[in-house]
Structures are given as structure tokens and as C-alpha cells.
Amino acid sequence: MISVVLADDQALVRAGFRALLDAEPDITVVGEAADGVQAVELVRSKRPDVVLMDIRMPGVDGLEATRRIAADAELAGTRVVILTTFELDEYVFEALRTGASGFLVKDTEPVELLRAVRVVAAGEALLSPSVTRRVIGGFMAGNGRGPAPNPSSQLEQLTEREKEVMVLVAEGLTNDEIAGRLMISPATAKTHVSRTMIKLGARDRVQLVVLAYEFGLIRPGWLTG
């Protein structure tokens, strides 16, 4: 059974999501929150598999709530999916950067919302890296911002091969495609990706794409696919 917490300041939105999710035999809503503080408290008490998190809530918003959840080692099994009204909400990039496993626009079709919950609960990132980098690139280009600075020591943790693999992940390549590009086995490619994620503390491939931008390994406009 997949457990879900709903965090949104609009009761009607929460009610709609609850009705949809609870109708599924393998999904159950274990709590609702109207702001970020309630959301974090619920996650700490219920330990859900997935949180559907609105960004714009009163007091502590969804961005800060996501940051707190992602920073708590005891909540490593919980995945946060950001709910936003606009596909390029100015906060989506920051949410991905702070630990969200993906995002959904609120007018997503019901079948896609259900699929998203199941995908994230299974430990996968909701967005493909190629979609994620378009979101990041669009955000940076539209706001005239570059990657946030990061200590060089983080990048220095990686071997040259791991940096190379990180760039390929940012291009949207799967493990099999990375293996073909580098002429290594898929198992070896998977190992390189996993080690890179562990060294950088990334929860999933989405965060690797974000970090590739922040480290300057990839910049908006470099990739057009």
C-alpha cells in the first residue's frame, strides 16, 4: 500500500486529490496539511511514501517544507512531488534543488497523477532528466540567473569518469545509452551513476541534473535535445 500526504492550503483541492487517490486499491491518503509546518509534522509522524506538496502556502511554504523533509535523514524514504499551477513556476527549480523528486502541474490528468504517485513511490524520479533540464534551462534563461555557486570540493569528490557520466545523465541518457556512449557495460554505467549520487548526496537522477547545472558542467543553451 502506497501512503500519501497531501499538502495544499485549498481544502477543495485536497478533497479532490483524496477522492481520486483513495479510490485506488494500492494507494491511501494518511493525512492532509494546509501549510508547510503541518506538512513536515505529518511526514515525521506518518512517514508516508509520497508527499504531494503545493508550493504557495501561508506561513512556511512548500519550498521550505520540502527542504526540511529532504534534510532529515530519518525521512529518506519519503519522496516529495511539487504541485504547481504553472509548468515553469519560478520556485520549481529551487524545489528540485532542495530535494523534490519532481513536479506536477495541478491540471494534470487523473491517470497521470496516479501514475506519478506510483512511479515516485517505487523510488524513481518523476521527471525524465531531459524534461528537468528544460525546466532548469528555461528558469535560468527567463530570470537571467546562472547556477548557484557550489564549493569546488564537492566536484573534486568525483573521478573524471563520474563527471563524464554526470554530464550524460544531464543530457537525458539512460544507463543503457550511457553504456553505449562510453563503451562500457550497463551494469558499470549504473554503478557510476549510483556512486556519483552517493558522493553528492543526490536522491535521484533529477538532482544529478540540477547539480550538473550548478557545478557548471552544463549550462542553458548547451543542449538542444
Coordinates of C-alpha atoms in Angstrom, one line a residue:
M1 CA 0.0 0.0 0.0
I2 CA 1.4 3.4 -1.0
S3 CA 0.9 6.0 1.7
V4 CA 0.4 9.7 0.7
V5 CA 0.3 13.0 2.5
L6 CA -1.5 15.9 0.8
A7 CA -0.2 19.5 1.5
D8 CA -2.3 22.3 0.0
D9 CA -3.9 25.4 1.5
Q10 CA -7.1 24.8 -0.5
A11 CA -9.4 22.3 1.1
L12 CA -11.3 21.7 -2.2
V13 CA -8.0 20.7 -3.9
R14 CA -7.1 18.3 -1.1
A15 CA -10.6 16.8 -1.2
G16 CA -10.3 16.2 -4.9
F17 CA -7.0 14.5 -4.7
R18 CA -8.1 12.4 -1.7
A19 CA -11.1 11.1 -3.5
L20 CA -9.0 10.2 -6.5
L21 CA -6.2 8.5 -4.6
D22 CA -8.3 6.7 -2.0
A23 CA -10.4 5.1 -4.8
E24 CA -7.3 3.1 -5.8
P25 CA -6.7 -0.3 -4.1
D26 CA -3.0 0.3 -3.7
I27 CA -2.9 3.9 -2.5
T28 CA -4.1 5.5 0.7
V29 CA -4.1 9.1 1.9
V30 CA -2.8 9.1 5.5
G31 CA -3.0 12.9 6.2
E32 CA -3.7 16.4 5.0
A33 CA -1.9 19.6 5.7
A34 CA -2.9 23.2 5.0
D35 CA 0.6 24.7 5.4
G36 CA 4.3 23.7 5.5
V37 CA 4.6 23.3 9.2
Q38 CA 1.7 20.8 9.3
A39 CA 3.1 19.0 6.3
V40 CA 6.5 18.5 8.0
E41 CA 4.9 17.4 11.2
L42 CA 2.6 14.9 9.4
V43 CA 5.6 13.5 7.4
R44 CA 7.5 13.0 10.6
S45 CA 4.6 11.2 12.3
K46 CA 3.2 9.2 9.4
R47 CA 6.4 8.5 7.3
P48 CA 4.5 8.4 4.0
D49 CA 5.9 7.2 0.8
V50 CA 4.9 10.3 -1.1
V51 CA 4.0 13.9 -0.4
L52 CA 2.1 15.9 -2.9
M53 CA 3.3 19.4 -1.9
D54 CA 1.8 22.7 -3.0
I55 CA 4.5 25.5 -3.1
R56 CA 2.4 28.5 -2.3
M57 CA 1.0 28.1 1.2
P58 CA 0.8 30.6 4.1
G59 CA 3.5 30.7 6.7
V60 CA 6.0 28.1 5.9
D61 CA 5.6 27.4 2.2
G62 CA 6.1 24.2 0.3
L63 CA 9.6 25.0 -0.7
E64 CA 10.8 25.3 2.9
A65 CA 8.8 22.3 3.9
T66 CA 10.5 20.3 1.1
R67 CA 13.9 21.5 2.3
R68 CA 13.2 20.3 5.8
I69 CA 12.0 16.9 4.7
A70 CA 14.9 16.3 2.4
A71 CA 17.4 17.4 5.0
D72 CA 16.1 14.9 7.6
A73 CA 17.9 11.6 7.3
E74 CA 15.1 9.8 9.0
L75 CA 12.8 10.8 6.2
A76 CA 15.0 9.5 3.4
G77 CA 12.2 7.1 2.3
T78 CA 9.7 9.9 1.7
R79 CA 9.6 11.4 -1.8
V80 CA 8.2 14.9 -2.4
V81 CA 6.3 15.8 -5.6
I82 CA 5.8 19.5 -6.1
L83 CA 2.4 20.7 -7.2
T84 CA 2.4 23.9 -9.2
T85 CA -0.1 26.0 -11.2
F86 CA 2.4 26.8 -13.9
E87 CA 4.9 24.4 -15.6
L88 CA 7.7 27.0 -15.1
D89 CA 6.8 28.3 -11.7
E90 CA 9.8 30.4 -10.5
Y91 CA 10.1 28.1 -7.5
V92 CA 10.2 24.8 -9.3
F93 CA 13.9 24.9 -9.9
E94 CA 14.6 25.7 -6.2
A95 CA 12.3 22.9 -5.1
L96 CA 14.2 20.3 -7.3
R97 CA 17.4 21.7 -6.0
T98 CA 16.3 21.2 -2.4
G99 CA 15.3 17.6 -2.8
A100 CA 12.0 17.2 -4.6
S101 CA 11.8 14.2 -6.8
G102 CA 9.8 16.0 -9.5
F103 CA 6.8 18.2 -10.1
L104 CA 3.2 18.1 -11.5
V105 CA 1.0 20.9 -12.8
K106 CA -2.3 21.0 -11.0
D107 CA -4.3 20.4 -14.1
T108 CA -2.6 17.0 -14.7
E109 CA -5.0 14.3 -15.9
P110 CA -6.1 12.0 -13.1
V111 CA -4.5 8.9 -14.7
E112 CA -1.1 10.8 -14.9
L113 CA -1.4 11.8 -11.2
L114 CA -1.9 8.2 -10.2
R115 CA 1.0 7.1 -12.4
A116 CA 3.2 9.7 -10.9
V117 CA 2.4 8.6 -7.3
R118 CA 3.3 5.0 -8.2
V119 CA 6.5 5.9 -10.0
V120 CA 7.8 8.1 -7.2
A121 CA 6.8 5.5 -4.5
A122 CA 8.9 3.0 -6.4
G123 CA 11.9 5.2 -5.9
E124 CA 12.1 6.6 -9.4
A125 CA 12.3 10.3 -10.3
L126 CA 9.1 11.6 -11.6
L127 CA 10.7 13.7 -14.4
S128 CA 13.0 12.5 -17.0
P129 CA 16.4 14.2 -16.9
S130 CA 15.7 15.7 -20.4
V131 CA 12.5 17.4 -19.1
T132 CA 14.2 18.5 -15.9
R133 CA 17.0 20.2 -17.8
R134 CA 14.5 22.1 -20.0
V135 CA 12.7 23.3 -16.8
I136 CA 16.0 24.4 -15.3
G137 CA 17.3 26.0 -18.5
G138 CA 14.0 27.8 -19.0
F139 CA 14.0 29.1 -15.5
M140 CA 17.6 30.4 -15.7
A141 CA 17.2 31.9 -19.1
G142 CA 13.9 33.6 -18.1
N143 CA 15.3 35.1 -14.9
G144 CA 18.8 36.0 -16.1
R145 CA 20.3 33.8 -13.5
G146 CA 23.2 31.3 -13.6
P147 CA 23.9 28.3 -11.5
A148 CA 24.2 28.8 -7.8
P149 CA 27.8 28.7 -6.6
N150 CA 29.0 25.4 -5.0
P151 CA 32.2 24.5 -3.2
S152 CA 34.7 23.1 -5.6
S153 CA 35.4 20.3 -3.0
Q154 CA 32.0 18.7 -4.0
L155 CA 33.1 18.4 -7.6
E156 CA 36.5 17.2 -6.6
Q157 CA 35.0 14.2 -5.0
L158 CA 34.2 12.8 -8.4
T159 CA 36.5 11.0 -10.8
E160 CA 36.8 12.2 -14.3
R161 CA 34.7 9.3 -15.5
E162 CA 32.0 10.1 -12.9
K163 CA 31.9 13.8 -14.1
E164 CA 31.5 12.5 -17.7
V165 CA 28.7 10.2 -16.6
M166 CA 27.0 13.1 -14.8
V167 CA 27.0 15.2 -18.0
L168 CA 25.4 12.3 -19.9
V169 CA 22.7 11.9 -17.2
A170 CA 22.1 15.7 -17.7
E171 CA 21.7 15.1 -21.4
G172 CA 18.9 12.7 -20.6
L173 CA 20.6 9.4 -21.4
T174 CA 19.5 6.2 -19.7
N175 CA 22.1 3.8 -18.2
D176 CA 22.0 1.7 -21.3
E177 CA 22.6 4.7 -23.5
I178 CA 25.4 5.9 -21.3
A179 CA 26.9 2.4 -21.6
G180 CA 26.8 2.6 -25.4
R181 CA 28.3 6.1 -25.5
L182 CA 31.2 5.2 -23.2
M183 CA 31.5 1.6 -24.5
I184 CA 31.1 0.0 -21.0
S185 CA 28.5 -2.4 -19.7
P186 CA 25.1 -1.2 -18.5
A187 CA 26.0 -2.6 -15.0
T188 CA 29.1 -0.5 -15.0
A189 CA 27.2 2.6 -16.1
K190 CA 24.6 2.0 -13.3
T191 CA 27.5 1.7 -10.8
H192 CA 29.0 5.0 -11.9
V193 CA 25.6 6.8 -11.7
S194 CA 25.0 5.3 -8.2
R195 CA 28.4 6.2 -6.9
T196 CA 28.0 9.8 -8.2
M197 CA 24.7 10.1 -6.5
I198 CA 26.1 8.8 -3.2
K199 CA 29.1 11.1 -3.3
L200 CA 27.0 14.1 -3.9
G201 CA 24.1 13.2 -1.7
A202 CA 21.6 13.2 -4.6
R203 CA 18.3 11.4 -4.0
D204 CA 17.8 10.6 -7.7
R205 CA 18.8 11.4 -11.3
V206 CA 16.7 14.6 -11.2
Q207 CA 19.0 16.1 -8.6
L208 CA 22.1 15.0 -10.6
V209 CA 20.8 17.1 -13.5
V210 CA 20.3 20.1 -11.1
L211 CA 23.8 19.7 -9.7
A212 CA 25.3 19.4 -13.2
Y213 CA 24.0 22.9 -13.9
E214 CA 25.1 24.2 -10.5
F215 CA 28.6 22.8 -11.0
G216 CA 28.8 24.5 -14.4
L217 CA 29.1 21.1 -16.2
I218 CA 26.0 22.0 -18.2
R219 CA 24.7 25.5 -19.0
P220 CA 21.4 26.6 -20.6
G221 CA 21.7 26.5 -24.4
W222 CA 24.4 23.8 -24.5
L223 CA 21.9 21.1 -25.1
T224 CA 19.1 21.3 -27.5
G225 CA 17.5 17.9 -27.4

